[in-house]
PDB file of C-alpha atoms in Angstrom:
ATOM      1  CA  UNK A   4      84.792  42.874  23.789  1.00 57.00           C
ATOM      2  CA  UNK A   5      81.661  44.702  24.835  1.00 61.00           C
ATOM      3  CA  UNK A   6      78.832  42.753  24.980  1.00 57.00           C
ATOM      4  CA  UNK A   7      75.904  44.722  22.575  1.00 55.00           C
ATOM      5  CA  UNK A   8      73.182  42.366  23.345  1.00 50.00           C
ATOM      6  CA  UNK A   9      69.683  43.868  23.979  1.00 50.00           C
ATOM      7  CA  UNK A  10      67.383  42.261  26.553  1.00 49.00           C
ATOM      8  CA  UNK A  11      63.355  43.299  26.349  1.00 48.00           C
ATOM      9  CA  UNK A  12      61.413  41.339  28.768  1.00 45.00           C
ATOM     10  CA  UNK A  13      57.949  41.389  29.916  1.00 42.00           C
ATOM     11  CA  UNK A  14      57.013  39.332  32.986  1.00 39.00           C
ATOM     12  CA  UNK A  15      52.994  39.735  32.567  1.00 40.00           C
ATOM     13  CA  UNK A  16      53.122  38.048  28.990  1.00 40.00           C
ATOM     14  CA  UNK A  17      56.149  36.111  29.323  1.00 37.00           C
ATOM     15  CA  UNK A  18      57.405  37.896  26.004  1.00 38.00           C
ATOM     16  CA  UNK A  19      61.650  37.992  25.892  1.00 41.00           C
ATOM     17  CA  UNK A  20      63.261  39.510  23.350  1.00 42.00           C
ATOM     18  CA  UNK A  21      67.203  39.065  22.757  1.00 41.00           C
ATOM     19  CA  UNK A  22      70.128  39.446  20.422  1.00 45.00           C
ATOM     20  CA  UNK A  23      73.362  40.819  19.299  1.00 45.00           C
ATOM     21  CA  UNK A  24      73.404  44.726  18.002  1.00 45.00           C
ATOM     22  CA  UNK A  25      76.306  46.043  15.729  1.00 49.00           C
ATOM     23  CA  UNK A  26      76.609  49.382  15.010  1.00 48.00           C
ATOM     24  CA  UNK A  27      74.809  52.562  15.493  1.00 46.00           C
ATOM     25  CA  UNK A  28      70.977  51.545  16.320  1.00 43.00           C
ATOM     26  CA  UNK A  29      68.183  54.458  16.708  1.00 39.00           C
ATOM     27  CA  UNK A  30      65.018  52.755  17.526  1.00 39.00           C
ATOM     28  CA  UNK A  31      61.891  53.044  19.644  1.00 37.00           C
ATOM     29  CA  UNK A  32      60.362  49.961  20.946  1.00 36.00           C
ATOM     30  CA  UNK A  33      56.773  50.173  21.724  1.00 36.00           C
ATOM     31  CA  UNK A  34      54.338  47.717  23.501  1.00 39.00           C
ATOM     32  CA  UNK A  35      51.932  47.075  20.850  1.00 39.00           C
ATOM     33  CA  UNK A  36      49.382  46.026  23.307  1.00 42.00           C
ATOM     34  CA  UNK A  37      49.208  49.423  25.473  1.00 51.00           C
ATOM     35  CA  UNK A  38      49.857  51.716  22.412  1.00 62.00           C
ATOM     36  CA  UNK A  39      46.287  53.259  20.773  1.00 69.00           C
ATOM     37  CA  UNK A  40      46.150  56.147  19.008  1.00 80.00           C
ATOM     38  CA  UNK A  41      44.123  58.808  20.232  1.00 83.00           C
ATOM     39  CA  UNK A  42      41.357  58.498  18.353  1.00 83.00           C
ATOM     40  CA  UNK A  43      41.332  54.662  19.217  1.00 80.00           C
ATOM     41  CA  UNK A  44      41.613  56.038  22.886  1.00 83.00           C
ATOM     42  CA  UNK A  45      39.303  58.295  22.189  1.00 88.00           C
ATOM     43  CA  UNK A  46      36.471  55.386  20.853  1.00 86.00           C
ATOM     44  CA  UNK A  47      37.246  53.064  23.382  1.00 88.00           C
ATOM     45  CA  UNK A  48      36.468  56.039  26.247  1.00 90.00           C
ATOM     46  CA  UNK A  49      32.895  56.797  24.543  1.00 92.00           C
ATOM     47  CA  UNK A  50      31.965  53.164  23.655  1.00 92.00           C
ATOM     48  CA  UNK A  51      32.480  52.871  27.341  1.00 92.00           C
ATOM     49  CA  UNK A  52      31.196  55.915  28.608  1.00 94.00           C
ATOM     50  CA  UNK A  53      27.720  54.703  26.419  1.00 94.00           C
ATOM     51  CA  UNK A  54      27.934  51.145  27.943  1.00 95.00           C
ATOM     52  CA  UNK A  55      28.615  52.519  31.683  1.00 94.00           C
ATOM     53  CA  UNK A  56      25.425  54.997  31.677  1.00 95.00           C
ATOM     54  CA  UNK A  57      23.896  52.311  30.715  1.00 95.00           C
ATOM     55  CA  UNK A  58      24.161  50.192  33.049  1.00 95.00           C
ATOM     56  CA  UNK A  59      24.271  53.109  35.410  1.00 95.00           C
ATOM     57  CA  UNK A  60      19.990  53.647  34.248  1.00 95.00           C
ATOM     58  CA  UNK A  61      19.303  50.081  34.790  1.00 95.00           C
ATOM     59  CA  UNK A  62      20.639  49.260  38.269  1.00 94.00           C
ATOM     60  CA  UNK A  63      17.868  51.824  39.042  1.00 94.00           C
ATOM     61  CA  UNK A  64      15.182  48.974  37.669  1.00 93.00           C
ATOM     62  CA  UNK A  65      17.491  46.538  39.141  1.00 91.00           C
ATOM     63  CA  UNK A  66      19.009  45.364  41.891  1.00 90.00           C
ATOM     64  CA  UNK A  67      22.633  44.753  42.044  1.00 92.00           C
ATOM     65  CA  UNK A  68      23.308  43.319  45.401  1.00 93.00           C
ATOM     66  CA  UNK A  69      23.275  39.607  43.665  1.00 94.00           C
ATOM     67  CA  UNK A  70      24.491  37.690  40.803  1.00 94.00           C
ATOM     68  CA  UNK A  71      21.143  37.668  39.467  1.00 94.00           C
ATOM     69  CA  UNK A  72      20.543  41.080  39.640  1.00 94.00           C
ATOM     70  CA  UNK A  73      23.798  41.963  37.996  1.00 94.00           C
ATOM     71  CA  UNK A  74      22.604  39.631  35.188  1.00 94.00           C
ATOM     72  CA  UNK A  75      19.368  40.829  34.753  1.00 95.00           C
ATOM     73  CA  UNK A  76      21.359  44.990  33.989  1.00 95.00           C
ATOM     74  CA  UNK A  77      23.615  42.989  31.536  1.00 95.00           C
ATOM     75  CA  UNK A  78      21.069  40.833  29.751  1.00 95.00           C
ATOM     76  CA  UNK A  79      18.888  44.533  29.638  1.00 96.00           C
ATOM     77  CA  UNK A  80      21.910  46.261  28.454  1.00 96.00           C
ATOM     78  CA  UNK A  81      22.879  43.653  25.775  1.00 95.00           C
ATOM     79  CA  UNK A  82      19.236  43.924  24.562  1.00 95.00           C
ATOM     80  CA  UNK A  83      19.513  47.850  24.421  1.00 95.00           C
ATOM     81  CA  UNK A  84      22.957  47.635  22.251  1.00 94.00           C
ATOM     82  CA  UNK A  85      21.418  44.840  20.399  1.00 92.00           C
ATOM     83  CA  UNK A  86      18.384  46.975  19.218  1.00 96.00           C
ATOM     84  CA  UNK A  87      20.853  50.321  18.521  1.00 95.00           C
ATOM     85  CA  UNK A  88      22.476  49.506  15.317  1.00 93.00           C
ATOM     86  CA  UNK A  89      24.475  52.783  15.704  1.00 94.00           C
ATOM     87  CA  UNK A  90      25.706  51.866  19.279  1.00 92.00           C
ATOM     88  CA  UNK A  91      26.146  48.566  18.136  1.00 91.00           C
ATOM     89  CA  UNK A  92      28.527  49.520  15.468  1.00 91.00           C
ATOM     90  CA  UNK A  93      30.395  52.220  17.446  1.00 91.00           C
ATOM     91  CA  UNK A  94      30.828  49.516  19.817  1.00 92.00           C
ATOM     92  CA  UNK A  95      32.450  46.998  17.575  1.00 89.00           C
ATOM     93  CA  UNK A  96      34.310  49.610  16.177  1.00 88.00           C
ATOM     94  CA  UNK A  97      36.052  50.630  19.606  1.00 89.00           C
ATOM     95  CA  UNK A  98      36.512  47.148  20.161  1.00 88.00           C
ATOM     96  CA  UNK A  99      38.568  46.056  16.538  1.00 86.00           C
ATOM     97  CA  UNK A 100      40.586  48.754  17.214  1.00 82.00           C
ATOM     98  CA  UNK A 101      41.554  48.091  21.030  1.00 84.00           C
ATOM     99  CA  UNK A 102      39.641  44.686  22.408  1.00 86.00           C
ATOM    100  CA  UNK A 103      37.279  43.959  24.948  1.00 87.00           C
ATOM    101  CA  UNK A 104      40.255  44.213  27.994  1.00 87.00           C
ATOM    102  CA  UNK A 105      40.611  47.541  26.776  1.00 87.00           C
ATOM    103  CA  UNK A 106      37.431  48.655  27.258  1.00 88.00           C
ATOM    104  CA  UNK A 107      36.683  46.837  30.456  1.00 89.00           C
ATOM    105  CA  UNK A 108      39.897  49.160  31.474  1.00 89.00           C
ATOM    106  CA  UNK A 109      37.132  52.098  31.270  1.00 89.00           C
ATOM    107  CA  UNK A 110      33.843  50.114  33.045  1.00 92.00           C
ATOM    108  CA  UNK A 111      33.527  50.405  36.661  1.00 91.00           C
ATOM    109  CA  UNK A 112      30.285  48.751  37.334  1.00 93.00           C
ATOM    110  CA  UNK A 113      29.112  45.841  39.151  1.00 93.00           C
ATOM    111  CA  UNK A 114      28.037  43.712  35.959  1.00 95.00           C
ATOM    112  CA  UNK A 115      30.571  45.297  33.614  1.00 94.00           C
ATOM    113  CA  UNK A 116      32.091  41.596  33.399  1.00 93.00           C
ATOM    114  CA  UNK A 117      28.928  40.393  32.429  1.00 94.00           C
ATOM    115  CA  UNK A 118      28.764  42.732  29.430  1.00 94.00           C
ATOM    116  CA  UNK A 119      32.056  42.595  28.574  1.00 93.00           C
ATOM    117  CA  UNK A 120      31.808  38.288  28.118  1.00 92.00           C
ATOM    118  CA  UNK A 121      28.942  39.052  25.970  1.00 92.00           C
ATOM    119  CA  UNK A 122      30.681  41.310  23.832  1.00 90.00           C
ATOM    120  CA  UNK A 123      33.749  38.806  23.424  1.00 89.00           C
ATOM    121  CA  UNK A 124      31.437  35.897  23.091  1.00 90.00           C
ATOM    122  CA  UNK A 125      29.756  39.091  19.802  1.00 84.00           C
ATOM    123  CA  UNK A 126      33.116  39.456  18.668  1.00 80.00           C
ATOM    124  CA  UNK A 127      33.719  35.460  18.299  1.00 82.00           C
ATOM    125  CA  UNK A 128      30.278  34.877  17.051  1.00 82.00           C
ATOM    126  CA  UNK A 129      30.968  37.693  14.240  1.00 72.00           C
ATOM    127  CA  UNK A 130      34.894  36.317  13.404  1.00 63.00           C
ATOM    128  CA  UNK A 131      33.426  33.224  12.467  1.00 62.00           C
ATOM    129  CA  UNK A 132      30.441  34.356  10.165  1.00 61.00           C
ATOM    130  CA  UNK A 133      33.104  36.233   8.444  1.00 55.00           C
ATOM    131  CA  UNK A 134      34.916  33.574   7.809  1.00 52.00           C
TER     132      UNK A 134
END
């Protein structure tokens, strides 16, 4: 008999799908974590793009050559989103729809890890007022 069994596997998340298939099957199987729409894409890029410039203007008033100075462009940049509502919002936004890895995918920037674990530590801070 001819074995029909599908095998999905995914090292990085340790995700393995398996089973038996009878019949005709016509199916697509997308990873749900790397598929955005492009609009999402699209958000996530200018949330970023807002967030890298930024931090880009501040390491001018700044230094970045130290841990300290890296958190003193975060903490300023944090302060800056904090006191946008708009940018705030259009930041949350981006991130709902595609998560903080996502957009640190888009941040190449000295303290763009500092940002980004102040945004997840928003985003945790927010889930549980909603609650």
């Amino acid at each position: 008999m001819e074995d029909k069994s599908i095998k999905i596997g995914r090292s990085y998340a340790s995700s393995i799908v398996s089973g038996h298939v009878e019949g005709n099957v016509s199916s697509e199987i997308k990873d749900s974590f790397n598929t955005y729409t492009q609009e999402q894409k699209q958000n996530l890029a200018d949330a970023a793009a807002e967030i890298q410039e930024l931090l880009q203007q501040l390491e001018k008033s700044y230094p970045i050559d130290t841990t300290t100075g890296k958190m003193m462009v975060a903490t300023e940049t944090i302060k800056r989103i904090e006191s946008d509502p708009k940018l705030l919002e259009r930041i949350f936004s981006a991130l709902k729809a595609g998560g903080t890895e996502a957009l640190a995918q888009f941040l190449n920037h000295p303290a763009a890890s500092f940002v980004i674990g102040a945004l997840e530590d928003w985003q945790k801070s927010k889930g549980k007022k909603s609650q």
